[in-house]
XYZ file of C-alpha atoms in Angstrom:
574
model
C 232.457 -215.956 245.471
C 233.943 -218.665 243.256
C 230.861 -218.972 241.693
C 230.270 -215.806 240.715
C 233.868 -215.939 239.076
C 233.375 -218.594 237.505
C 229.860 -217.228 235.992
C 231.346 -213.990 234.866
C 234.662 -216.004 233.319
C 231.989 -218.204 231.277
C 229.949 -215.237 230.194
C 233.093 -213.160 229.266
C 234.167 -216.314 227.468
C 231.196 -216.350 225.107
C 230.817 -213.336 224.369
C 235.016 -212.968 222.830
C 234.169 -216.199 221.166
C 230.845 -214.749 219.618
C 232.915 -211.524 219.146
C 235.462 -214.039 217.260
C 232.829 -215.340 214.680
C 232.348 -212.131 213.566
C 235.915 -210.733 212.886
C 238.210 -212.249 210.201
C 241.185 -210.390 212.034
C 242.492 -211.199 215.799
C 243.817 -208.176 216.319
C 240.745 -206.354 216.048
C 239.717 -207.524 219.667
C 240.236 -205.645 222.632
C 239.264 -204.856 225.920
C 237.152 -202.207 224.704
C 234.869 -204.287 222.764
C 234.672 -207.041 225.596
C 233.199 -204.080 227.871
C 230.840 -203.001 224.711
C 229.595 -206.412 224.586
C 228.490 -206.834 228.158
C 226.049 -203.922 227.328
C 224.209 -205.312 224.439
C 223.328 -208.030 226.958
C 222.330 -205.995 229.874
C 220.192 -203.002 227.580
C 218.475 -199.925 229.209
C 214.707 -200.079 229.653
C 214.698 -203.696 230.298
C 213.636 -205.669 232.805
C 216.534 -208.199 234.481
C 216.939 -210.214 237.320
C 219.949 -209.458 239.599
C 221.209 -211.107 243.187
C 222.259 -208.668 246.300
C 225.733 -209.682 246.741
C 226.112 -207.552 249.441
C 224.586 -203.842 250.747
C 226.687 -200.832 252.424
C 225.440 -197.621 253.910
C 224.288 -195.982 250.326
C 223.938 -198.964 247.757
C 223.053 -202.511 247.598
C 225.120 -204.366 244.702
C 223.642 -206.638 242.215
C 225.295 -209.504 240.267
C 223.514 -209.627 236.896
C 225.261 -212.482 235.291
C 227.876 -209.673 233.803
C 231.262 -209.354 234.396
C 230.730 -205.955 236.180
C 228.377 -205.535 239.109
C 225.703 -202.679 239.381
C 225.005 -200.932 241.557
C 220.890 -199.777 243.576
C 220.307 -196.654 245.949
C 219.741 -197.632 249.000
C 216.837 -195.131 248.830
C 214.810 -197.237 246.501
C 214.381 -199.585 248.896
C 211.831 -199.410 251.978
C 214.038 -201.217 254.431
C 217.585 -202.431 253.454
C 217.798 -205.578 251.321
C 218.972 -208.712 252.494
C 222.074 -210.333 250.408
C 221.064 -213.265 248.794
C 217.998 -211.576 247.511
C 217.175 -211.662 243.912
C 215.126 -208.513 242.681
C 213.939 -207.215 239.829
C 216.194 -204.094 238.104
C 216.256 -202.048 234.880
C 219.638 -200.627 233.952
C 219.248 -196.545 234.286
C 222.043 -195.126 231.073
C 224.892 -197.185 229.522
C 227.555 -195.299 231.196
C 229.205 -196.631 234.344
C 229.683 -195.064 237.360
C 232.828 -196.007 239.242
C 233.244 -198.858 236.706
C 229.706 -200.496 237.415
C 226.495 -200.343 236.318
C 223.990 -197.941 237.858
C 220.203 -200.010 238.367
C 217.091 -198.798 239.647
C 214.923 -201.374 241.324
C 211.743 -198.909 241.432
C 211.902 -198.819 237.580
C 211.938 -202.457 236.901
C 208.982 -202.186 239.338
C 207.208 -199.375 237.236
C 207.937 -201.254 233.923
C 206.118 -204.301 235.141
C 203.301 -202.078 236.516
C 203.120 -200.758 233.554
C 203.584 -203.788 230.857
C 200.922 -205.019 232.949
C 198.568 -202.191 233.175
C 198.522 -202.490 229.156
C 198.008 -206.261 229.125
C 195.024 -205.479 230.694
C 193.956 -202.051 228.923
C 194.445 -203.927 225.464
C 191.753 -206.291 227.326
C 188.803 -204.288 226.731
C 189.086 -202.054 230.205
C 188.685 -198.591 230.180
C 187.562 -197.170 233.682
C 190.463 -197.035 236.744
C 190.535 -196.141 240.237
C 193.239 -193.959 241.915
C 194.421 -191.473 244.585
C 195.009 -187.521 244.342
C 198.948 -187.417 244.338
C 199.751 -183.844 243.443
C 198.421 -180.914 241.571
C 199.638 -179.219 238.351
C 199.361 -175.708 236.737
C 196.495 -177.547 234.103
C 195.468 -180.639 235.819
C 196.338 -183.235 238.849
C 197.957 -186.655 238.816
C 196.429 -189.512 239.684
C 198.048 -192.669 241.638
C 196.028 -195.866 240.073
C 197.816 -198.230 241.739
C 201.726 -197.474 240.900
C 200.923 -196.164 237.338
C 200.778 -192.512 237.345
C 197.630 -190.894 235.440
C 197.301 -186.734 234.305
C 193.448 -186.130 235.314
C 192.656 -182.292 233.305
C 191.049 -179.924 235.872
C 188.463 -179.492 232.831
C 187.210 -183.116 233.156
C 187.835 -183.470 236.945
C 184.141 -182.733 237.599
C 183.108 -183.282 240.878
C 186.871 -183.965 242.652
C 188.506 -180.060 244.316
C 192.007 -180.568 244.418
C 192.407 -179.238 248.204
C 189.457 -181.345 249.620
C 190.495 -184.604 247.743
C 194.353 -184.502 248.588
C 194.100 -184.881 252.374
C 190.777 -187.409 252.574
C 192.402 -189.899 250.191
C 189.439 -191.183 248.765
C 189.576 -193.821 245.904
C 188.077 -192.116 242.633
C 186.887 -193.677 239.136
C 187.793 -193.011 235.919
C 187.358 -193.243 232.488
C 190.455 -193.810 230.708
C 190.296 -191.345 227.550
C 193.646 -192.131 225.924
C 196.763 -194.042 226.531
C 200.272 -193.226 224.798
C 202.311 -196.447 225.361
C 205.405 -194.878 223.119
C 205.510 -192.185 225.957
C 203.735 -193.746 228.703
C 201.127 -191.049 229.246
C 197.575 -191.520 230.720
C 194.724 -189.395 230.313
C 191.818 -189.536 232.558
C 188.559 -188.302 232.802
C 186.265 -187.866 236.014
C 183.500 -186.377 233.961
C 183.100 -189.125 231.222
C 183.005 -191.822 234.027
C 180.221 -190.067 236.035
C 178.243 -188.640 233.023
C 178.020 -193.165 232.096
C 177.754 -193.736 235.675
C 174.568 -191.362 235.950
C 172.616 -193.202 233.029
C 173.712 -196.888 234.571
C 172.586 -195.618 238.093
C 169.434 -193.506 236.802
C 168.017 -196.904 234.721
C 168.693 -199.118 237.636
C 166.806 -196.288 239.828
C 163.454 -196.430 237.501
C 162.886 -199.886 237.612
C 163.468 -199.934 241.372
C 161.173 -197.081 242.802
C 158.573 -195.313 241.646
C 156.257 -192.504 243.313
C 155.318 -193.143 247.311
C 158.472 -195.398 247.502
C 160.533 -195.577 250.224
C 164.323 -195.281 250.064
C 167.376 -195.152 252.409
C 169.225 -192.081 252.023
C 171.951 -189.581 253.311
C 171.933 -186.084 254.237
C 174.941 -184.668 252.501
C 174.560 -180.648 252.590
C 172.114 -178.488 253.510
C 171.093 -175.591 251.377
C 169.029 -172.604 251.535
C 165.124 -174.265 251.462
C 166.166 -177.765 252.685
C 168.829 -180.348 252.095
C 170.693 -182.559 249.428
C 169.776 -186.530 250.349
C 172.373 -188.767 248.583
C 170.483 -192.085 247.180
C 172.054 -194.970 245.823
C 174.690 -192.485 243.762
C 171.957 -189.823 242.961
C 171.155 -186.550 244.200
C 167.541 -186.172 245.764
C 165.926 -182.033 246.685
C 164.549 -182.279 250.612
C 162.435 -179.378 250.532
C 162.028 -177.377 253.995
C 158.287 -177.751 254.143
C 158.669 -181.625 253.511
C 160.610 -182.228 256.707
C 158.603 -181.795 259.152
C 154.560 -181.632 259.726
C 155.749 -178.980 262.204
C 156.796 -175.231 261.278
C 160.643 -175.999 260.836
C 163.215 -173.242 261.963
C 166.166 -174.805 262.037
C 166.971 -177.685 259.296
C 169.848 -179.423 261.842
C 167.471 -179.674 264.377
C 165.339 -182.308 261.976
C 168.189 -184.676 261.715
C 172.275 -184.271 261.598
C 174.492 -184.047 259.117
C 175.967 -187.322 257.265
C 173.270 -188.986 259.163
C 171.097 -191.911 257.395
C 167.597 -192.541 257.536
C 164.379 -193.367 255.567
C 162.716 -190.871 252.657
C 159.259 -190.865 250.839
C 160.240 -190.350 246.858
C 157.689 -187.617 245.983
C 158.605 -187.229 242.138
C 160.900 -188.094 239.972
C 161.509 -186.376 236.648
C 163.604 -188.858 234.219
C 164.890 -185.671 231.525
C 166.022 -182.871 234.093
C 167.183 -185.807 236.671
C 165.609 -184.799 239.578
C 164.607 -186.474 242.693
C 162.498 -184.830 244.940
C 161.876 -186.821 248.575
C 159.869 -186.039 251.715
C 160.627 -186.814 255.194
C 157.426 -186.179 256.798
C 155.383 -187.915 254.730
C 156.683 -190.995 256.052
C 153.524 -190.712 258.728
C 150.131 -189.861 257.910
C 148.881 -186.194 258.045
C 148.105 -184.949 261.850
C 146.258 -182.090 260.362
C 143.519 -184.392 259.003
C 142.328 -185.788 262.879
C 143.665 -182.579 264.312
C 139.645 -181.882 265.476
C 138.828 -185.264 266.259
C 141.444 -185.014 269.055
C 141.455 -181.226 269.895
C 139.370 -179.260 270.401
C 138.811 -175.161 270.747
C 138.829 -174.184 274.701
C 140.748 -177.820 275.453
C 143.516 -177.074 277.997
C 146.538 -178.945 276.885
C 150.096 -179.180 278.031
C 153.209 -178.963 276.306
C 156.432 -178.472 276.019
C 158.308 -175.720 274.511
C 159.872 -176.646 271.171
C 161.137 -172.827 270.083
C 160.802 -169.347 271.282
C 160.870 -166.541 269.139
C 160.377 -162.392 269.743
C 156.566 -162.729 268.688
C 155.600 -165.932 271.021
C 156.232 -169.416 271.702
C 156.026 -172.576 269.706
C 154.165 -175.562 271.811
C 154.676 -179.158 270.716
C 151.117 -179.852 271.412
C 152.153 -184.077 270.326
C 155.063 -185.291 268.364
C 153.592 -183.322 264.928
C 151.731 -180.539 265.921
C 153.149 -177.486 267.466
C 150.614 -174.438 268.804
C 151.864 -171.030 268.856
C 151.207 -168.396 271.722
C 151.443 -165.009 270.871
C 152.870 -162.877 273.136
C 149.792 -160.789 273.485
C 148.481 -163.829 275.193
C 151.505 -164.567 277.817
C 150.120 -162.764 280.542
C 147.007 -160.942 281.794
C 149.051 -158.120 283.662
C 151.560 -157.596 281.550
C 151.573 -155.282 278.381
C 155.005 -156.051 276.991
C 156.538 -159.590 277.136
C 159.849 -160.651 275.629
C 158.819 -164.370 275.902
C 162.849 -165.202 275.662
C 163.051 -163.021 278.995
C 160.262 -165.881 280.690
C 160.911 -169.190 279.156
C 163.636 -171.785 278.399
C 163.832 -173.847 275.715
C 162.056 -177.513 277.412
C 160.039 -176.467 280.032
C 156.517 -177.863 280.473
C 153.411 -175.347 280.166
C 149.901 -175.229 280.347
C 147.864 -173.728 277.630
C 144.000 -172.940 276.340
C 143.573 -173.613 272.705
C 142.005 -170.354 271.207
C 141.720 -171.804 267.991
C 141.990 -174.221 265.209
C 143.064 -174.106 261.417
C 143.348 -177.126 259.145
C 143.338 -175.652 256.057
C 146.264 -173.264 257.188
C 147.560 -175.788 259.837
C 147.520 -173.653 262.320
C 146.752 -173.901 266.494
C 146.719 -171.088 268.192
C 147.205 -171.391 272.226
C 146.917 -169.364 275.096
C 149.069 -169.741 278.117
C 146.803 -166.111 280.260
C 143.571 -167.773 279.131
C 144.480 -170.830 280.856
C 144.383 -168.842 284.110
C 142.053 -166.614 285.641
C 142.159 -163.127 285.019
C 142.982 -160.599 287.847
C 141.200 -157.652 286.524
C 137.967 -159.167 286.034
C 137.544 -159.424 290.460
C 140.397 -156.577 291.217
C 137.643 -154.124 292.163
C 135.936 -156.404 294.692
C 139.349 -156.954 296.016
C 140.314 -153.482 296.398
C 137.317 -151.220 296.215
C 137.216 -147.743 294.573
C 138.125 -145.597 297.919
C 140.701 -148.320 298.777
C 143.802 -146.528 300.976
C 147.216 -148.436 300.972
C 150.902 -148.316 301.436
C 152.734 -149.784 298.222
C 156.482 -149.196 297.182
C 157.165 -146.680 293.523
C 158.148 -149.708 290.682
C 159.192 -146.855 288.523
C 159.087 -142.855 288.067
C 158.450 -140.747 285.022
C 158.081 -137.149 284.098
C 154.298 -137.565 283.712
C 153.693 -139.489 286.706
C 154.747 -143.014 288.567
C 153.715 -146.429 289.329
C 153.167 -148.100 292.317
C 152.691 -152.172 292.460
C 149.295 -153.092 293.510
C 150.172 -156.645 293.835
C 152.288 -158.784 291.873
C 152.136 -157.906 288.309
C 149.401 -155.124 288.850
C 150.664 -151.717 289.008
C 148.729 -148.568 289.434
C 149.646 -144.930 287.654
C 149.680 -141.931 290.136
C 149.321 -139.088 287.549
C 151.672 -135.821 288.215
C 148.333 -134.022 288.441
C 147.338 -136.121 291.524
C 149.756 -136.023 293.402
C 149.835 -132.318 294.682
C 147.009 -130.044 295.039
C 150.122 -127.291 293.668
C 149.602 -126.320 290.357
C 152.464 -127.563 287.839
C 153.720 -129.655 290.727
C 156.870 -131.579 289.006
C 158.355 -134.326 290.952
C 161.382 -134.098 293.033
C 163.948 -136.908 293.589
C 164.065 -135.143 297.072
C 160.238 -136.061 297.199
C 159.824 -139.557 295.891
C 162.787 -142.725 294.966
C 162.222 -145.684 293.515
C 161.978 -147.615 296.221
C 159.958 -145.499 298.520
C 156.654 -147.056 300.192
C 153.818 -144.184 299.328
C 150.407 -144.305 300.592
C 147.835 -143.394 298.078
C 143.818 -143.964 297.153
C 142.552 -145.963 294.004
C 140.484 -143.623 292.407
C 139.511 -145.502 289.152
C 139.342 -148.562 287.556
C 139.204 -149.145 283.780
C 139.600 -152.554 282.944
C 139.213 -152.771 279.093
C 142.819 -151.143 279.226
C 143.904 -152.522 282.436
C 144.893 -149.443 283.765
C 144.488 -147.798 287.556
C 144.521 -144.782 288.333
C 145.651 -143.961 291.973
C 146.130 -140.293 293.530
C 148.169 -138.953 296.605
C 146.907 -135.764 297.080
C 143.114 -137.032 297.017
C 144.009 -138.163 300.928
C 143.627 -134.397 302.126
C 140.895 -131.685 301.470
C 141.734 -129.991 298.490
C 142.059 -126.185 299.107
C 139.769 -125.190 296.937
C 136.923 -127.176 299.202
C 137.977 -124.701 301.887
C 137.087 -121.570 299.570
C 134.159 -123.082 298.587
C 132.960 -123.579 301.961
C 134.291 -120.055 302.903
C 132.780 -118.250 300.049
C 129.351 -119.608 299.093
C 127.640 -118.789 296.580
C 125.899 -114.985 296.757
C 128.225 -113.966 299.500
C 129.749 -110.678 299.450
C 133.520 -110.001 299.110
C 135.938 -107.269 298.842
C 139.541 -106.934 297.080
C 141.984 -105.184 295.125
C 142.316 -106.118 290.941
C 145.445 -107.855 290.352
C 145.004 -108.207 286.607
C 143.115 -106.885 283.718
C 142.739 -109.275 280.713
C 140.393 -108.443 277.645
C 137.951 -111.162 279.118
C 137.750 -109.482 282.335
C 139.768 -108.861 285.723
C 141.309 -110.827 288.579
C 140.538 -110.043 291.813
C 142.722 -110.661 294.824
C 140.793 -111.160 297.905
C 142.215 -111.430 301.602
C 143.593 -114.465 301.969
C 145.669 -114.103 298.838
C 142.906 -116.063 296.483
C 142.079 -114.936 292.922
C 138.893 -114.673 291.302
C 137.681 -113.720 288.109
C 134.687 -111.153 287.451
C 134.026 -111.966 283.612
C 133.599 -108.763 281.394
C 129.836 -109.946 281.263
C 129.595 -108.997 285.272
C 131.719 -106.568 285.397
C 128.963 -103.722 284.883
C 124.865 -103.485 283.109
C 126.390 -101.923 280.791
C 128.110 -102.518 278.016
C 132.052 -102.622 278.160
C 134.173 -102.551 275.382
C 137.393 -101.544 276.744
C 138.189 -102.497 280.711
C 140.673 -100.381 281.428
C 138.712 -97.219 280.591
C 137.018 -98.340 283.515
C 139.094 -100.150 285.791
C 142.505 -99.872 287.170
C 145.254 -102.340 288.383
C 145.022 -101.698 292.335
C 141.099 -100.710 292.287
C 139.872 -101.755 295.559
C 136.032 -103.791 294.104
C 133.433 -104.904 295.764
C 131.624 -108.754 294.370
C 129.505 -111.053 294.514
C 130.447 -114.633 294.813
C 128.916 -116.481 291.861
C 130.336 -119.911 292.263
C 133.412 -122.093 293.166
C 134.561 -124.659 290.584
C 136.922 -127.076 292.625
C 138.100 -129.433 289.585
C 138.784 -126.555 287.797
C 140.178 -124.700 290.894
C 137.891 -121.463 289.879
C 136.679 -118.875 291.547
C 133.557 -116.693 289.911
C 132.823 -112.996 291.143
C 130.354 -110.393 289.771
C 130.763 -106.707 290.019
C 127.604 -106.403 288.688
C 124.857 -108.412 290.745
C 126.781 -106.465 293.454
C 125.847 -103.286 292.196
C 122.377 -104.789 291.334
C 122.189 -106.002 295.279
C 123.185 -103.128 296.166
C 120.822 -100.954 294.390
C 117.368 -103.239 295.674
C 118.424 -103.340 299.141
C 117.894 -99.230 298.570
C 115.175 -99.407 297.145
C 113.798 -101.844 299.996
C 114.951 -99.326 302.180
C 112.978 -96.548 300.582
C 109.784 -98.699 300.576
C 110.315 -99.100 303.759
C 110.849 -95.718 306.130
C 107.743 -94.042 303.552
C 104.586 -93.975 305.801
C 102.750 -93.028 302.205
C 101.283 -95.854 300.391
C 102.384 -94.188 297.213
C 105.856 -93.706 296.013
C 106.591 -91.442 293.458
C 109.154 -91.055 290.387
C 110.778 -88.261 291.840
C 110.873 -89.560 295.445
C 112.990 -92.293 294.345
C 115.246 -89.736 292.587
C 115.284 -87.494 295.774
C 116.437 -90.216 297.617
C 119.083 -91.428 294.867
C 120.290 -87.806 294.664
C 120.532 -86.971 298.227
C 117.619 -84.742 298.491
C-alpha cells in the first residue's frame, strides 16, 4: 500500500510541477486543476494498463498509476478477478463516479480486437468468417471473432436468419466496406459466394470431365430426384438416373445427408449445371437381360413394392418384374394384391414376357401354377350332387364354394321350380350347407352354374307325362287375351289355345265368341317344360270330332255309296 502512495505522490508531484512551468502566477494552482490534470493522462478511448488492488461483490478496483482509482463491473468479467492482476482497461466518460474513475475491461478488449482487425484489413484481406448473433429490422449481425459485422438481408444469399441462429455454423464473407471513424462493418454473403463459385467451378473443369466419378452428398430431395452437393457445387440427380429399377420412392435409394459415389453425366460451364447419375455406376442389366432370362423361365423373387395394379419382383439386384393383378390368381376375379402380400416375402413367378427396348418384364405368379379349371370337370362331372356351405347371397342368386377358391352361382331361377321365387333369409343364411347339382361349366369365364331345384322332377314333367300330346281335355276359360284364351283344366293348370286354334274360321274378335267361364273342350298340342307351357287347340278338337262322325257314318251304311245328302241327314238329325 506504501507503494502505491508513494506512486500516486510522485505522479501528483509531476504533474503540479509541469502545471508550474506553464503558469507565471502561483496562485493560479489549485486542487481543481491537479484533478484536471490526472485526466489528460488517463484519456477516454484509450487503451491502459491497470492492477486489481482489490475486488468486492459489484466492482473490482484498478490502480492506473493516477492518484484516483477506477473502478470495473464485476459483470465484465467471466469469473471474479484475482488482485494482483494487471488487465487491460479503457476509461468509459471523464466524469467520476463516487470520486473514481469508471473503466470497462471489455472495451479495452474490443479496442484491441479491433486496432487489430484493421492491422490486418489494411493488409490486403478482405473475406471473414463469423457467427449469426442477432437479427435486425434490415439485416443481421455477424460475430467474426469479437468484432461485430452488419450482414444486409439483401446480400445474405444463401444464410435464413432462423435456420442459421440455432446451428451456429461458421460463414464467409466478403468484406464490402469498413468505416474505422465509426467502426462499422459491412458484409456481404453474396459477393463471397458469387467469387467462390468461379474459384470452385475452374478447379471443377480441370478435375472431371464426362463419365467421371465423384464423391458427393445428398442434400434435399426435390420433385424428379435430388440435389447432390460436390466439392461446393450443386449437382441435378434425376429420378430415372437412380436406379436401373422403376423408382417409387427416392429415400428408399439412399438417405438423406448420406455420402456416396456419382457418375458426372454433363456438365454445362455457362448455366452451371451439373447433372450426375447413380445408376450408371454399373453397366446396363437391360443389355444381357435375354442372355440370362428367358420367356416361360420360372424365377423367384422377392417383393420389392406393391401397388393397387400388381406387384413389383426384384427378379436380381437391377431388374424388377411386375405382376399384374390379372395374373395373381387363377380363381380369383378381383385381387387387391396389398390384401395378399407383404412387403419381403419370397415368390415364385413365370416370366410372360420380355422388353428391352421399354425395359420391361412382365411375370406371372397363376401361370406358375396349374390351373384348376382346365381338369375341374373331370373332377366334378356335369351331374355332380354335393353338400357345400352359401359364401355369399344376392338378389339375383348365391354362391356356394366348390373348393377353395372355386365358387359356383346358383341362379334365383334355379333354385325353385315357383315362378318369381325371391329368396328368403328364412330359406337360406350365409352359412348354411345346401345341396345342389353342377349343371354347367364354362371355363373361358370361369364361371359354374349350379341349381337346387334341378334335384326334383320339375312339375311341368308331370303334365307332360299326364297330358301327351293329342289327348283330349276339358276346362273352363280363365282369361281372354287378344292372342287367344287360357284355359283352366282340373288340376288347377293353365293352357293356352292360340287364336289360330281356337276355330277354322277366321276370328277377329274372341269375345264375340267366347266367354270368361265357357266350359271348352281341347286338344293337347304340346307341353313346353323350359318354358313351363302348355298348348291346347279348340280347333283340331272340333276337327277330331267331326272325322270320328264321319267314320261313324261310313261305318253303320251297309251301301257302298254314300251320298251328299246322307251325310247332311245325318249332320242334321234326319
Amino acid at each position: 500500500m506504501r507503494l502505491r502512495q508513494h506512486a500516486r505522490d510522485v505522479i501528483s508531484y509531476t504533474q503540479v510541477i509541469s502545471m508550474m512551468n506553464y503558469t507565471d502566477r502561483e496562485d493560479d494552482i489549485n486542487m481543481e486543476q491537479v484533478v484536471n490534470s490526472t485526466l489528460d493522462v488517463v484519456q477516454p478511448n484509450k487503451i491502459i494498463q491497470g492492477e486489481i488492488v482489490t475486488v468486492d461483490k459489484d466492482f473490482a478496483y484498478v490502480n492506473v498509476g493516477t492518484k484516483s482509482e477506477g473502478r470495473v463491473s464485476k459483470d465484465e468479467f467471466e469469473k471474479a478477478p484475482a488482485v494482483g492482476t494487471v488487465i487491460d482497461v479503457m476509461l468509459v466518460s471523464r466524469r467520476m463516479v463516487d470520486g473514481m474513475f469508471v473503466f470497462s475491461h471489455k472495451a479495452a478488449e474490443r479496442e484491441k480486437k479491433w486496432q487489430k482487425f484493421m492491422e490486418w484489413y489494411r493488409g490486403g484481406n478482405v473475406c471473414v468468417s463469423g457467427r449469426i448473433k442477432s437479427s435486425g429490422k434490415n439485416g443481421m449481425m455477424i460475430d467474426c471473432d469479437g468484432i461485430s459485422a452488419f450482414l444486409p438481408f439483401s446480400l445474405a444469399a444463401d444464410i435464413r436468419f432462423k435456420k442459421a441462429q440455432d446451428s451456429k455454423n461458421l460463414y464467409w464473407f466478403k468484406i464490402k466496406s469498413v468505416d474505422e471513424k465509426k467502426g462499422n462493418i459491412v458484409l456481404s454473403r453474396k459477393e463471397y459466394l458469387d467469387e467462390e463459385v468461379v474459384k470452385i467451378w475452374s478447379s471443377f473443369l480441370e478435375k472431371y470431365k464426362i463419365g467421371s466419378r465423384v464423391r458427393g452428398k445428398v442434400s434435399r430431395f426435390v420433385t424428379n430426384g435430388a440435389i447432390v452437393e460436390i466439392e461446393g457445387l450443386e449437382a441435378f440427380l434425376s429420378r430415372e438416373d437412380m436406379s436401373w429399377k422403376k423408382v417409387f420412392k427416392k429415400k428408399k435409394v439412399f438417405s438423406q445427408e448420406g455420402e456416396g459415389e456419382f457418375v458426372i453425366l454433363s456438365i454445362d460451364p455457362d448455366s452451371k449445371k451439373i447433372s450426375v447419375g447413380l445408376k450408371q455406376l454399373v453397366e446396363d442389366p437391360w443389355l444381357t437381360v435375354t442372355e440370362k432370362y428367358h420367356i416361360g423361365d420360372v424365377i423367384e423373387g422377392k417383393i420389392s413394392t406393391i401397388t393397387s395394379f400388381g406387384l413389383f419382383i426384384e427378379v436380381d439386384e437391377y431388374i424388377e418384374g411386375l405382376v399384374s393383378s390379372s395374373d395373381i390368381s387363377w380363381t380369383k376375379r378381383t385381387v387387391n394384391p396389398q390384401d395378399l402380400f407383404t412387403k419381403g416375402q419370397t415368390i415364385k413367378a413365370k416370366i410372360l414376357n420380355i422388353d428391352q427396348t421399354e425395359r420391361k418384364m412382365s411375370l406371372g405368379i397363376k401361370q406358375a401354377l396349374d390351373n384348376p379349371w382346365d381338369t375341374i370337370d373331370k373332377r366334378y362331372p356335369l351331374g355332380t350332387i354335393m353338400k357345400r356351405p352359401i359364401k355369399k347371397i344376392l338378389a339375383f342368386g348365391m354362391f356356394v364354394e366348390i373348393e377353395e377358391d372355386v365358387d359356383g352361382l346358383i341362379h334365383v331361377s334355379d333354385i325353385s321350380w315357383e315362378d318369381n321365387y325371391t329368396i328368403s333369409p328364412s330359406d337360406y343364411r350365409v352359412g348354411d350347407e345346401v345341396e345342389f347339382k353342377i349343371l354347367e361349366y364354362r371355363k373361358a369365364d370361369m364361371r359354374i352354374s349350379c341349381g337346387i331345384k334341378q334335384l326334383t322332377v320339375s312339375p311341368w314333367e308331370v303334365v307332360k307325362e299326364k297330358y301327351p300330346p293329342r289327348s283330349r281335355v276339358a276346362g273352363v276359360i280363365s282369361t281372354i287375351t287378344n292372342f287367344g284364351v287360357f284355359v283352366k283344366l282340373e288340376d288347377n293348370i293353365e293352357g293356352l289355345v292360340h287364336i289360330s286354334e281356337l276355330s277354322k274360321r277366321k276370328i277377329e274378335n274372341i269375345e264375340e265368341h267366347f266367354k270368361i267361364g265357357d266350359k271348352v273342350n281341347a286338344i293337347v298340342m304340346g307341353v313346353d317344360v323350359d318354358r313351363k307351357r302348355l298348348s291346347l287347340s279348340i280347333k283340331h278338337y272340333d276337327m277330331m270330332v267331326e272325322k270320328e262322325e264321319l267314320n261313324k257314318i261310313l261305318k253303320s251304311t251297309s251301301s257302298s255309296t254314300v251320298t251328299f245328302g246322307d251325310l247332311l241327314k245325318d249332320k242334321l238329325g234326319d
